[in-house]
mmCIF file of C-alpha atoms and ligand atoms in Angstrom:
data_model
loop_
_atom_site.group_PDB
_atom_site.id
_atom_site.type_symbol
_atom_site.label_atom_id
_atom_site.label_comp_id
_atom_site.label_asym_id
_atom_site.label_seq_id
_atom_site.Cartn_x
_atom_site.Cartn_y
_atom_site.Cartn_z
ATOM 1 C CA MET A 326 0.000 0.000 0.000
ATOM 2 C CA LYS A 327 1.346 3.390 -0.923
ATOM 3 C CA ARG A 328 -0.318 6.786 -0.801
ATOM 4 C CA VAL A 329 -0.129 8.529 -4.137
ATOM 5 C CA PHE A 330 -2.577 11.395 -3.732
ATOM 6 C CA SER A 331 -4.503 13.309 -1.118
ATOM 7 C CA SER A 332 -6.850 16.248 -1.086
ATOM 8 C CA PHE A 333 -9.457 17.924 1.084
ATOM 9 C CA ASN A 334 -11.726 17.853 -1.950
ATOM 10 C CA GLN A 335 -13.132 14.346 -2.092
ATOM 11 C CA GLN A 336 -14.447 14.930 -5.586
ATOM 12 C CA ILE A 337 -10.866 15.306 -6.779
ATOM 13 C CA VAL A 338 -9.770 12.176 -4.964
ATOM 14 C CA HIS A 339 -12.589 10.224 -6.571
ATOM 15 C CA HIS A 340 -11.616 11.628 -9.943
ATOM 16 C CA ALA A 341 -8.028 10.470 -9.399
ATOM 17 C CA LYS A 342 -9.326 7.070 -8.326
ATOM 18 C CA ASN A 343 -11.321 6.787 -11.552
ATOM 19 C CA LEU A 344 -8.256 7.694 -13.606
ATOM 20 C CA LEU A 345 -6.175 4.981 -11.968
ATOM 21 C CA GLU A 346 -8.891 2.344 -12.099
ATOM 22 C CA ALA A 347 -9.341 3.075 -15.773
ATOM 23 C CA ALA A 348 -5.644 2.222 -16.133
ATOM 24 C CA GLY A 349 -6.197 -1.066 -14.330
ATOM 25 C CA ILE A 350 -4.573 -0.018 -11.053
ATOM 26 C CA ARG A 351 -6.288 -1.108 -7.843
ATOM 27 C CA VAL A 352 -6.678 1.763 -5.414
ATOM 28 C CA LEU A 353 -8.380 2.529 -2.112
ATOM 29 C CA ILE A 354 -9.618 5.771 -0.606
ATOM 30 C CA ARG A 355 -8.916 6.290 3.084
ATOM 31 C CA ASN A 356 -10.246 8.927 5.491
ATOM 32 C CA GLU A 357 -13.082 9.393 3.064
ATOM 33 C CA HIS A 358 -15.728 10.218 5.651
ATOM 34 C CA LEU A 359 -13.534 11.604 8.353
ATOM 35 C CA SER A 360 -13.973 15.249 7.483
ATOM 36 C CA SER A 361 -17.693 15.206 8.153
ATOM 37 C CA ALA A 362 -17.606 12.762 11.050
ATOM 38 C CA MET A 363 -14.763 14.291 12.993
ATOM 39 C CA GLY A 364 -14.805 18.043 12.719
ATOM 40 C CA GLU A 365 -12.503 18.417 15.695
ATOM 41 C CA LEU A 366 -9.499 16.882 13.994
ATOM 42 C CA PRO A 367 -6.802 19.126 12.560
ATOM 43 C CA PRO A 368 -7.267 19.631 8.806
ATOM 44 C CA ALA A 369 -4.304 17.453 7.862
ATOM 45 C CA GLU A 370 -6.097 14.499 9.444
ATOM 46 C CA CYS A 371 -9.216 15.030 7.370
ATOM 47 C CA GLN A 372 -7.823 14.730 3.892
ATOM 48 C CA ALA A 373 -9.108 11.945 1.731
ATOM 49 C CA GLU A 374 -6.172 9.820 0.659
ATOM 50 C CA LEU A 375 -5.748 7.684 -2.397
ATOM 51 C CA TRP A 376 -3.675 4.553 -1.838
ATOM 52 C CA VAL A 377 -2.331 2.143 -4.425
ATOM 53 C CA VAL A 378 -2.918 -1.423 -3.245
ATOM 54 C CA ASP A 379 0.114 -2.860 -5.021
ATOM 55 C CA GLU A 380 3.190 -0.705 -4.470
ATOM 56 C CA ALA A 381 4.618 -1.968 -7.734
ATOM 57 C CA ASN A 382 2.007 0.227 -9.425
ATOM 58 C CA ALA A 383 2.779 3.331 -7.380
ATOM 59 C CA ALA A 384 5.252 4.925 -9.780
ATOM 60 C CA ARG A 385 2.897 4.375 -12.697
ATOM 61 C CA ALA A 386 -0.012 5.754 -10.695
ATOM 62 C CA GLU A 387 1.895 8.919 -9.863
ATOM 63 C CA GLU A 388 2.818 9.316 -13.489
ATOM 64 C CA ILE A 389 -0.810 8.977 -14.563
ATOM 65 C CA LEU A 390 -1.873 11.601 -12.039
ATOM 66 C CA ARG A 391 0.825 13.976 -13.284
ATOM 67 C CA THR A 392 0.135 13.405 -16.940
ATOM 68 C CA PRO A 393 -2.283 15.849 -18.518
ATOM 69 C CA SER A 394 -5.599 14.385 -19.478
ATOM 70 C CA ALA A 395 -6.796 14.183 -23.033
ATOM 71 C CA PRO A 396 -7.849 17.517 -24.541
ATOM 72 C CA GLY A 397 -11.235 18.525 -23.245
ATOM 73 C CA ALA A 398 -11.056 16.166 -20.279
ATOM 74 C CA ASP A 399 -11.050 17.301 -16.682
ATOM 75 C CA TRP A 400 -7.587 17.792 -15.237
ATOM 76 C CA ILE A 401 -6.004 18.084 -11.831
ATOM 77 C CA CYS A 402 -3.666 20.970 -11.107
ATOM 78 C CA SER A 403 -0.485 20.469 -9.097
ATOM 79 C CA CYS A 404 -2.181 22.405 -6.273
ATOM 80 C CA GLY A 405 -4.853 19.714 -6.099
ATOM 81 C CA GLU A 406 -7.673 21.624 -7.740
ATOM 82 C CA MET A 407 -9.807 19.824 -10.282
ATOM 83 C CA LEU A 408 -10.660 21.844 -13.366
ATOM 84 C CA GLY A 409 -12.946 21.337 -16.293
ATOM 85 C CA GLY A 410 -11.464 20.536 -19.666
ATOM 86 C CA GLN A 411 -12.447 23.932 -21.046
ATOM 87 C CA PHE A 412 -9.997 25.676 -18.725
ATOM 88 C CA THR A 413 -6.321 26.027 -19.549
ATOM 89 C CA GLN A 414 -5.377 27.815 -16.344
ATOM 90 C CA CYS A 415 -6.040 26.992 -12.691
ATOM 91 C CA TRP A 416 -8.319 29.580 -11.134
ATOM 92 C CA ARG A 417 -6.965 28.776 -7.708
ATOM 93 C CA CYS A 418 -3.187 29.038 -8.070
ATOM 94 C CA GLY A 419 -2.810 30.451 -11.593
ATOM 95 C CA ALA A 420 -0.775 27.554 -12.967
ATOM 96 C CA TYR A 421 -1.294 26.655 -16.590
ATOM 97 C CA ARG A 422 -2.375 23.250 -17.750
ATOM 98 C CA ARG A 423 0.646 21.227 -18.763
ATOM 99 C CA ALA A 424 0.563 20.550 -22.460
HETATM 100 ZN ZN1 ZN B 1613 -3.684 25.150 -9.183
#
């Protein structure tokens, strides 16, 4: 088991999970419901985490998450924001979509 991604935005984590599963990589989401169930925890404890079941797939998983999606597809910025395919720049941190 190796953690390859985490975010406070569970929608993004689920998107990353879908990307990896589409590539045939088995993944798990941990802490998924913690943020709503345990509001007293410090924020770092409430992130949803994406774990690769087989560590042999971890490097490939990280590469998939870093690789830009197909044109027009949703993409994930390096800051963790998920953006629609029509956007070429992250509204949150200003980074441009990697070509
Ligand atoms: Zn960003």
